[in-house]
CSV table of C-alpha atoms in Angstrom, one decimal:
chain,number,residue,atom,x,y,z
R,242,MET,CA,0.2,-0.2,0.0
R,243,MET,CA,1.4,3.2,-0.9
R,244,SER,CA,2.7,5.3,2.3
R,245,ASN,CA,2.0,8.9,0.7
R,246,ARG,CA,-0.2,10.4,-1.6
R,247,ALA,CA,1.3,13.6,-3.5
R,248,LEU,CA,0.1,16.0,-5.6
R,249,VAL,CA,2.8,18.0,-7.8
R,250,LEU,CA,1.8,21.6,-9.1
R,251,SER,CA,3.9,22.9,-12.0
R,252,PRO,CA,2.6,24.3,-15.9
R,253,PHE,CA,5.8,22.1,-16.7
R,254,PHE,CA,6.1,18.3,-17.3
R,255,TYR,CA,6.3,15.8,-19.7
R,256,PRO,CA,6.6,15.4,-22.5
R,257,GLU,CA,8.3,19.0,-22.5
R,258,PRO,CA,12.2,18.0,-23.3
R,259,ILE,CA,14.3,20.1,-21.0
R,260,SER,CA,14.2,22.2,-17.9
R,261,THR,CA,11.6,22.2,-15.4
R,262,GLY,CA,9.7,19.8,-17.3
R,263,ARG,CA,12.4,16.8,-17.1
R,264,TYR,CA,13.1,17.7,-13.3
R,265,ASN,CA,9.5,17.2,-12.8
R,266,LEU,CA,9.6,14.3,-14.3
R,267,THR,CA,12.1,12.7,-12.7
R,268,MET,CA,11.0,14.1,-9.6
R,269,VAL,CA,7.6,12.2,-9.7
R,270,GLN,CA,9.6,9.3,-10.9
R,271,GLY,CA,11.3,9.4,-7.7
R,272,LEU,CA,8.5,9.9,-5.3
R,273,ILE,CA,6.7,6.5,-7.0
R,274,ASP,CA,9.8,4.8,-6.5
R,275,ALA,CA,10.2,6.2,-3.0
R,276,GLY,CA,6.2,4.4,-2.5
R,277,CYS,CA,4.5,7.6,-3.2
R,278,LYS,CA,0.7,7.6,-5.5
R,279,SER,CA,1.6,10.7,-7.7
R,280,THR,CA,-0.9,13.0,-9.6
R,281,VAL,CA,0.7,15.7,-11.2
R,282,ALA,CA,-1.4,19.0,-12.5
R,283,CYS,CA,0.2,21.0,-15.4
R,284,CYS,CA,-0.4,22.6,-18.9
R,285,HIS,CA,-0.1,20.9,-22.3
R,286,PRO,CA,3.2,21.0,-23.4
R,287,PHE,CA,4.8,24.3,-24.2
R,288,TYR,CA,8.0,25.1,-23.3
R,289,PRO,CA,10.4,26.6,-24.5
R,290,ALA,CA,8.6,27.4,-28.0
R,291,TRP,CA,6.1,29.1,-25.3
R,292,LYS,CA,3.3,27.5,-28.1
R,293,VAL,CA,1.0,24.9,-26.8
R,294,GLU,CA,0.7,21.5,-28.2
R,295,ARG,CA,-2.0,19.6,-27.0
R,296,SER,CA,-1.0,16.1,-25.6
R,297,ASP,CA,-2.7,13.5,-24.1
R,298,ALA,CA,0.6,11.2,-23.2
R,299,GLN,CA,0.5,9.4,-20.2
R,300,LEU,CA,3.0,7.7,-18.3
R,301,PRO,CA,2.6,4.7,-16.0
R,302,GLY,CA,1.9,5.1,-12.5
R,303,ILE,CA,1.2,8.8,-12.6
R,304,SER,CA,-1.9,10.7,-12.8
R,305,ILE,CA,-1.7,13.8,-15.3
R,306,ILE,CA,-4.1,16.2,-15.2
R,307,ARG,CA,-3.6,18.5,-17.6
R,308,GLY,CA,-5.0,22.5,-18.8
R,309,GLY,CA,-4.5,25.0,-21.0
R,310,GLY,CA,-5.3,23.7,-24.2
R,311,GLY,CA,-6.5,26.9,-25.9
R,312,LEU,CA,-3.7,29.2,-24.3
R,313,ARG,CA,-2.1,31.4,-26.8
R,314,PHE,CA,0.8,33.0,-25.4
R,315,PRO,CA,1.9,36.8,-26.1
R,316,LYS,CA,5.4,37.7,-28.1
R,317,HIS,CA,6.5,40.0,-25.0
R,318,PRO,CA,8.1,38.0,-22.2
R,319,MET,CA,6.5,39.8,-19.2
R,320,LEU,CA,3.0,39.1,-20.9
R,321,ARG,CA,3.4,35.6,-21.3
R,322,ARG,CA,4.5,35.2,-17.7
R,323,ALA,CA,1.9,37.2,-16.5
R,324,LEU,CA,-0.9,35.0,-18.1
R,325,LEU,CA,0.7,31.7,-17.2
R,326,GLU,CA,0.7,33.1,-13.5
R,327,SER,CA,-2.8,33.6,-13.5
R,328,TRP,CA,-4.2,30.7,-15.4
R,329,PHE,CA,-2.3,28.6,-13.5
R,330,ALA,CA,-3.9,30.3,-10.3
R,331,VAL,CA,-6.9,29.6,-11.5
R,332,PHE,CA,-6.3,25.8,-12.8
R,333,ALA,CA,-4.3,24.7,-9.8
R,334,THR,CA,-6.4,26.1,-7.2
R,335,VAL,CA,-9.6,24.3,-9.0
R,336,VAL,CA,-7.7,21.0,-9.1
R,337,ALA,CA,-6.3,21.3,-5.4
R,338,TRP,CA,-9.6,21.8,-4.6
R,339,ARG,CA,-10.9,18.7,-6.3
R,340,GLN,CA,-8.1,16.6,-5.2
R,341,ARG,CA,-7.7,18.0,-1.2
R,342,TYR,CA,-8.9,15.0,0.8
R,343,ASP,CA,-6.7,12.6,-1.8
R,344,VAL,CA,-3.3,13.5,-0.9
R,345,ASP,CA,-0.9,14.2,2.3
R,346,VAL,CA,1.8,16.1,0.8
R,347,VAL,CA,1.4,19.2,-2.0
R,348,VAL,CA,4.6,20.0,-4.3
R,349,ALA,CA,4.5,23.1,-5.9
R,350,VAL,CA,7.4,23.9,-7.9
R,351,PHE,CA,8.0,27.6,-8.4
R,352,PRO,CA,8.0,29.5,-10.7
R,353,PRO,CA,5.4,30.5,-11.1
R,354,SER,CA,4.2,31.4,-7.6
R,355,LEU,CA,1.0,33.0,-7.8
R,356,PHE,CA,-0.9,29.8,-8.0
R,357,PHE,CA,-0.2,28.9,-4.4
R,358,LEU,CA,-1.7,31.8,-2.5
R,359,GLY,CA,-5.1,29.9,-3.6
R,360,VAL,CA,-4.1,26.3,-3.3
R,361,SER,CA,-2.5,27.0,0.5
R,362,MET,CA,-6.0,28.1,1.3
R,363,VAL,CA,-8.1,25.5,-0.4
R,364,LEU,CA,-6.1,22.5,1.4
R,365,PRO,CA,-6.7,21.2,4.8
R,366,LYS,CA,-4.0,21.8,7.6
R,367,ARG,CA,-3.5,18.1,7.3
R,368,VAL,CA,-1.7,18.3,4.3
R,369,CYS,CA,2.2,18.9,3.9
R,370,ARG,CA,3.2,21.8,1.6
R,371,VAL,CA,6.5,21.4,0.2
R,372,GLY,CA,7.8,24.3,-2.2
R,373,VAL,CA,10.3,23.3,-4.7
R,374,ILE,CA,12.1,26.1,-5.8
R,375,HIS,CA,13.9,26.6,-9.5
R,376,ASP,CA,14.0,30.5,-9.7
R,377,LEU,CA,13.7,33.2,-7.7
R,378,GLN,CA,12.0,35.5,-9.6
R,379,GLY,CA,12.5,38.8,-8.2
R,380,VAL,CA,16.3,38.4,-8.3
R,381,HIS,CA,16.2,37.6,-11.9
R,382,ALA,CA,13.8,41.1,-12.6
R,383,GLU,CA,16.3,43.1,-10.7
R,384,ALA,CA,19.0,42.0,-13.3
R,385,SER,CA,16.5,42.0,-16.3
R,386,ARG,CA,17.3,44.7,-19.0
R,387,SER,CA,13.7,45.2,-19.4
R,388,ARG,CA,12.5,48.5,-17.8
R,389,LEU,CA,9.0,46.8,-17.5
R,390,THR,CA,10.4,43.8,-15.5
R,391,ARG,CA,12.4,46.1,-13.2
R,392,ALA,CA,9.6,48.1,-12.2
R,393,LEU,CA,7.3,44.8,-11.4
R,394,VAL,CA,10.5,43.5,-9.0
R,395,GLY,CA,8.2,45.0,-5.7
R,396,VAL,CA,5.0,42.6,-6.6
R,397,ILE,CA,6.9,39.6,-8.0
R,398,ALA,CA,8.8,39.7,-4.6
R,399,ALA,CA,5.7,40.2,-2.8
R,400,ILE,CA,4.3,37.6,-4.6
R,401,GLU,CA,7.2,34.9,-4.0
R,402,ARG,CA,7.1,36.2,-0.2
R,403,ARG,CA,3.7,35.0,0.2
R,404,ALA,CA,3.7,31.7,-1.5
R,405,PHE,CA,6.9,30.9,0.0
R,406,ARG,CA,5.8,31.7,3.5
R,407,ALA,CA,2.6,29.2,2.7
R,408,CYS,CA,4.9,26.3,2.6
R,409,ASP,CA,5.7,24.1,5.6
R,410,ARG,CA,9.3,23.3,4.1
R,411,LEU,CA,11.5,24.6,0.8
R,412,VAL,CA,14.0,23.3,-1.5
R,413,VAL,CA,16.3,25.4,-3.4
R,414,LEU,CA,19.2,24.4,-5.8
R,415,SER,CA,21.9,26.3,-4.4
R,416,THR,CA,23.2,27.5,-1.2
R,417,ALA,CA,23.4,30.9,-2.8
R,418,MET,CA,19.4,30.7,-3.1
R,419,ALA,CA,19.0,29.9,0.1
R,420,ASP,CA,20.9,32.7,1.9
R,421,LYS,CA,19.1,35.1,-0.7
R,422,LEU,CA,15.5,33.3,0.2
R,423,VAL,CA,16.2,34.2,3.7
R,424,GLU,CA,17.1,37.1,3.2
R,425,THR,CA,14.4,38.6,1.5
R,426,THR,CA,11.6,36.6,2.6
R,427,GLY,CA,12.4,36.2,6.4
R,428,CYS,CA,11.2,32.4,6.2
R,429,ASP,CA,13.0,30.9,8.6
R,430,ARG,CA,16.4,28.9,7.6
R,431,SER,CA,15.6,25.6,9.3
R,432,ARG,CA,12.2,25.4,7.0
R,433,VAL,CA,14.9,25.5,3.9
R,434,GLN,CA,16.6,22.6,2.8
R,435,VAL,CA,19.2,23.0,-0.1
R,436,VAL,CA,19.4,20.1,-2.8
R,437,TYR,CA,21.5,20.4,-5.7
R,438,PRO,CA,19.9,19.3,-9.5
R,439,PHE,CA,20.3,15.0,-9.7
R,440,VAL,CA,21.8,13.5,-12.9
R,441,ASN,CA,19.1,12.4,-15.0
R,442,LEU,CA,21.1,11.5,-18.2
R,443,PRO,CA,19.8,8.9,-20.0
R,444,VAL,CA,21.6,5.7,-20.5
R,445,PRO,CA,23.8,6.0,-23.7
R,446,ARG,CA,21.9,3.7,-26.7
R,447,PRO,CA,24.4,1.2,-28.2
R,448,GLY,CA,26.4,2.3,-31.3
R,449,ALA,CA,24.2,5.9,-31.0
R,450,CYS,CA,24.8,7.6,-34.2
R,451,ARG,CA,21.9,10.1,-35.5
R,452,LEU,CA,23.8,13.2,-34.5
R,453,ALA,CA,27.2,12.0,-36.3
R,454,ALA,CA,26.2,14.2,-39.5
R,455,GLN,CA,26.5,17.4,-37.4
R,456,PHE,CA,29.3,16.8,-35.8
R,457,PRO,CA,32.5,16.8,-38.6
R,458,PRO,CA,35.1,14.6,-36.7
R,459,ASP,CA,37.9,17.0,-37.5
R,460,ARG,CA,36.2,19.9,-35.2
R,461,ILE,CA,36.5,21.1,-32.0
R,462,HIS,CA,32.6,21.1,-31.2
R,463,LEU,CA,31.2,24.0,-28.8
R,464,VAL,CA,27.7,22.9,-28.0
R,465,TYR,CA,25.1,25.0,-25.8
R,466,SER,CA,21.7,23.1,-25.3
R,467,GLY,CA,18.6,24.3,-23.7
R,468,ALA,CA,16.4,27.0,-23.4
R,469,LEU,CA,17.6,30.2,-24.2
R,470,GLY,CA,16.4,33.3,-22.1
R,471,GLU,CA,17.5,36.4,-20.1
R,472,LYS,CA,19.3,34.2,-17.4
R,473,GLN,CA,21.7,32.9,-20.2
R,474,ASN,CA,21.9,36.5,-21.4
R,475,PRO,CA,21.7,35.6,-25.4
R,476,ALA,CA,22.2,39.1,-26.1
R,477,GLN,CA,25.8,38.9,-25.1
R,478,LEU,CA,26.2,35.3,-27.1
R,479,VAL,CA,25.9,36.9,-29.9
R,480,ALA,CA,29.3,38.9,-29.7
R,481,ILE,CA,30.9,35.9,-28.0
R,482,PHE,CA,29.5,33.5,-31.0
R,483,GLU,CA,31.2,36.2,-33.8
R,484,VAL,CA,34.3,36.2,-32.2
R,485,ILE,CA,34.5,32.3,-31.6
R,486,ALA,CA,33.4,32.0,-35.3
R,487,GLN,CA,35.9,34.5,-37.2
R,488,ARG,CA,39.1,33.8,-34.9
R,489,CYS,CA,39.0,29.8,-34.0
R,490,SER,CA,39.0,28.4,-37.3
R,491,GLY,CA,39.1,24.7,-36.0
R,492,VAL,CA,35.6,25.1,-33.6
R,493,MET,CA,32.1,24.8,-34.8
R,494,ILE,CA,29.3,26.1,-32.5
R,495,HIS,CA,26.5,24.0,-32.0
R,496,VAL,CA,23.2,25.9,-30.6
R,497,PHE,CA,20.1,23.3,-29.4
R,498,SER,CA,17.2,25.2,-28.6
R,499,GLU,CA,13.5,26.7,-29.2
R,500,GLY,CA,11.6,29.8,-28.7
R,501,PRO,CA,12.0,33.4,-29.4
R,502,ALA,CA,15.2,33.8,-27.9
R,503,PHE,CA,16.9,31.4,-30.3
R,504,GLU,CA,14.8,32.6,-33.1
R,505,GLN,CA,16.4,35.8,-32.6
R,506,LEU,CA,20.1,34.6,-31.8
R,507,ARG,CA,19.8,32.5,-35.4
R,508,ALA,CA,18.6,35.8,-37.3
R,509,ARG,CA,21.4,38.0,-35.8
R,510,LEU,CA,24.5,35.5,-36.4
R,511,ALA,CA,22.7,34.3,-40.2
R,512,HIS,CA,25.7,36.0,-42.1
R,513,LEU,CA,28.1,33.3,-40.2
R,514,PRO,CA,28.6,30.4,-42.8
R,515,GLY,CA,27.1,27.2,-41.5
R,516,SER,CA,30.5,25.4,-41.1
R,517,ARG,CA,31.0,27.7,-38.3
R,518,ILE,CA,27.9,27.8,-36.3
R,519,ALA,CA,24.6,25.4,-36.6
R,520,PHE,CA,21.1,26.2,-35.3
R,521,ALA,CA,19.0,23.0,-34.4
R,522,PRO,CA,16.0,22.2,-32.6
R,523,LEU,CA,16.3,20.3,-29.3
R,524,VAL,CA,16.9,16.8,-29.1
R,525,PRO,CA,14.4,14.1,-28.5
R,526,ASN,CA,15.5,12.7,-25.0
R,527,GLU,CA,16.9,9.7,-26.5
R,528,ASP,CA,19.4,11.3,-28.2
R,529,VAL,CA,20.4,13.9,-25.2
R,530,ALA,CA,23.6,11.5,-24.3
R,531,GLU,CA,24.7,11.2,-27.9
R,532,LEU,CA,24.7,15.0,-27.7
R,533,TYR,CA,26.6,15.0,-24.7
R,534,ASN,CA,29.1,12.4,-25.7
R,535,ARG,CA,29.7,14.4,-29.2
R,536,ALA,CA,30.2,17.6,-27.7
R,537,ASP,CA,33.8,18.7,-27.1
R,538,ILE,CA,33.0,21.8,-24.7
R,539,GLN,CA,29.3,22.4,-23.2
R,540,LEU,CA,28.5,26.4,-22.7
R,541,ILE,CA,26.8,26.7,-19.5
R,542,PRO,CA,26.0,30.9,-19.7
R,543,GLN,CA,24.4,32.7,-16.1
R,544,ALA,CA,23.9,36.4,-16.7
R,545,ALA,CA,25.9,38.5,-14.1
R,546,GLY,CA,24.3,38.9,-10.9
R,547,THR,CA,21.6,36.0,-11.3
R,548,GLN,CA,23.5,33.1,-9.2
R,549,HIS,CA,21.0,34.2,-6.2
R,550,GLY,CA,18.1,33.8,-8.5
R,551,SER,CA,19.0,30.2,-10.1
R,552,MET,CA,21.1,27.1,-10.5
R,553,PRO,CA,21.3,25.7,-13.8
R,554,SER,CA,19.6,21.9,-13.7
R,555,LYS,CA,21.3,20.6,-16.6
R,556,LEU,CA,25.1,21.0,-15.0
R,557,PRO,CA,25.0,17.7,-13.1
R,558,ASN,CA,24.0,15.9,-16.4
R,559,ILE,CA,27.1,17.9,-18.5
R,560,LEU,CA,29.4,17.3,-15.5
R,561,ALA,CA,28.1,13.1,-15.5
R,562,SER,CA,28.8,13.1,-19.4
R,563,GLY,CA,32.3,13.9,-18.2
R,564,ARG,CA,32.6,16.4,-21.1
R,565,GLN,CA,34.8,19.9,-20.8
R,566,VAL,CA,32.6,22.9,-19.2
R,567,LEU,CA,32.6,26.3,-20.3
R,568,ALA,CA,30.9,28.5,-17.8
R,569,ILE,CA,30.7,32.1,-17.9
R,570,CYS,CA,29.1,33.3,-14.6
R,571,ASP,CA,29.6,35.4,-11.5
R,572,GLU,CA,33.3,34.4,-9.4
R,573,ASP,CA,31.8,33.5,-6.7
R,574,SER,CA,29.3,31.8,-8.1
R,575,GLU,CA,28.1,28.2,-7.2
R,576,LEU,CA,28.2,27.3,-10.7
R,577,ALA,CA,32.0,28.4,-11.0
R,578,THR,CA,32.4,26.3,-7.4
R,579,MET,CA,30.9,23.4,-8.9
R,580,VAL,CA,33.0,23.5,-12.6
R,581,ALA,CA,36.1,23.6,-9.8
R,582,ARG,CA,34.7,21.2,-7.5
R,583,PHE,CA,34.9,18.0,-10.2
R,584,ASN,CA,37.8,19.7,-12.1
R,585,ALA,CA,35.3,20.2,-15.2
R,586,GLY,CA,36.8,22.9,-17.3
R,587,VAL,CA,36.6,26.6,-17.2
R,588,SER,CA,34.7,29.3,-15.1
R,589,LEU,CA,34.9,32.9,-16.4
R,590,SER,CA,33.5,36.1,-14.7
R,591,SER,CA,34.1,38.3,-17.7
R,592,TRP,CA,31.6,38.4,-20.8
R,593,HIS,CA,34.5,39.5,-23.2
R,594,PRO,CA,34.7,37.9,-26.2
R,595,ASP,CA,38.3,38.3,-26.4
R,596,ASP,CA,38.5,36.1,-22.4
R,597,VAL,CA,36.0,33.9,-23.9
R,598,VAL,CA,38.5,32.6,-27.0
R,599,MET,CA,41.5,32.7,-24.8
R,600,ALA,CA,39.2,30.0,-22.3
R,601,VAL,CA,38.2,28.2,-25.5
R,602,ALA,CA,41.9,27.6,-26.3
R,603,LYS,CA,42.7,26.8,-23.2
R,604,LEU,CA,39.8,24.3,-23.2
R,605,ASN,CA,41.5,22.9,-26.4
R,606,GLU,CA,44.5,22.7,-25.1
R,607,ARG,CA,43.1,20.1,-22.4
R,608,LEU,CA,41.7,18.3,-24.7
R,609,GLN,CA,44.8,17.8,-26.6
R,610,ALA,CA,46.8,16.8,-23.7
R,611,SER,CA,44.0,14.2,-22.2
R,612,GLY,CA,43.6,13.0,-26.0
R,613,GLY,CA,39.6,13.2,-25.7
R,614,VAL,CA,39.6,11.2,-22.4
R,615,ALA,CA,37.2,12.6,-19.9
R,616,MET,CA,39.3,14.3,-16.8
R,617,VAL,CA,36.1,14.2,-14.6
R,618,ASP,CA,35.1,11.3,-11.7
R,619,VAL,CA,31.8,10.6,-13.4
R,620,ALA,CA,31.0,8.2,-10.0
R,621,ALA,CA,31.7,10.8,-7.8
R,622,VAL,CA,29.5,13.6,-9.7
R,623,ARG,CA,26.2,11.1,-9.6
R,624,ALA,CA,27.0,10.4,-6.0
R,625,PHE,CA,26.6,14.0,-5.2
R,626,PHE,CA,23.9,15.1,-7.6
R,627,SER,CA,21.4,12.4,-6.0
R,628,LEU,CA,17.7,12.1,-7.0
R,629,ASP,CA,17.3,10.5,-3.6
R,630,ARG,CA,18.4,14.0,-1.6
R,631,LEU,CA,15.4,15.2,-3.1
R,632,THR,CA,12.6,12.8,-2.6
R,633,GLY,CA,14.3,12.4,1.0
R,634,ALA,CA,13.3,16.5,1.5
R,635,ILE,CA,10.4,16.2,0.0
R,636,LEU,CA,9.0,12.9,2.1
R,637,GLY,CA,11.2,13.3,4.9
R,638,GLU,CA,8.5,14.7,7.5
R,639,VAL,CA,5.2,14.2,5.5
R,640,PRO,CA,2.8,12.3,8.1
R,641,LYS,CA,0.8,8.9,7.1
R,642,PRO,CA,-2.2,8.8,5.9
R,643,CYS,CA,-5.1,7.5,8.1
């Protein structure tokens, strides 16, 4: 008999291929493996393209409740977020009301955040409320280039503060996030637990070669794969990619992504020859391991001043692939600390293209010296970035059902 019943609330879920969608899927699978019957309330897949694709996909052992099939997201990022926040607030509250007597723990994945104000009001007191925080939107709003976004910092922070305080426990993805959370919301530090993202890299298919044609053997392949938004600083990536393409003749740049920022990046770099930079959609989950294995250098950009707001959830997978990492991030960030801890490559605090070119050259030297053999202790990576830590944090104090 299942020891607990969980309701997971997030717009992002399977079959979305990246970011929070993949994280949530693996998290729910971990809850099921721990003996927890799980229901997920989510949107039809829309991320990162911000275009809804209706899906009736289901998974064994998981009850998936989908909504928002008719949503049409605006082009402006803030308007998109406003629509997502308001729609999911209504949807999640209705689902929570209907499920309120059939759950023991509600797992709210933030952002969005507004939805939990209504959800927390309709839940019985006996239900344990756990918040899993991927991004502190107030931090990212402060660092945004958009005047409108910065003008709304106070509103965003107020919503997050009320949503987080409504939780019995909070899980964050880094120590920097935990410190910032306590500082800005006044939440008791004892209710905040740091659980780094986990490894969920698919097992490579034997003889995987679907992507071989995209990776000529005579090049060093620099790969960015994942969502593109303000926290990846795509505007600055344009200048960086231009200089690498011009000055590093042996390097080929690959960008695997989708969505508005990806299309803008591709348009601005359309003048570069295809032999220097290639744009492609996100690869299916079964090809992710091959993509990581074929990358010589994995790029992880983190916009300046945002280290307290988020931690790249793909970092453990990149480290577990054993490939070299080029992280562009604040010098004192935990991303830089993790790259150094596992001897995984180079972290760079400068976004100046000349400095990035020098870092690429340094990584190339490391690759040549190692003969292409991975220098990362993959076993240590997998032990450190463990899914069990997350399921334990969620279920550790959940009361048994009557």
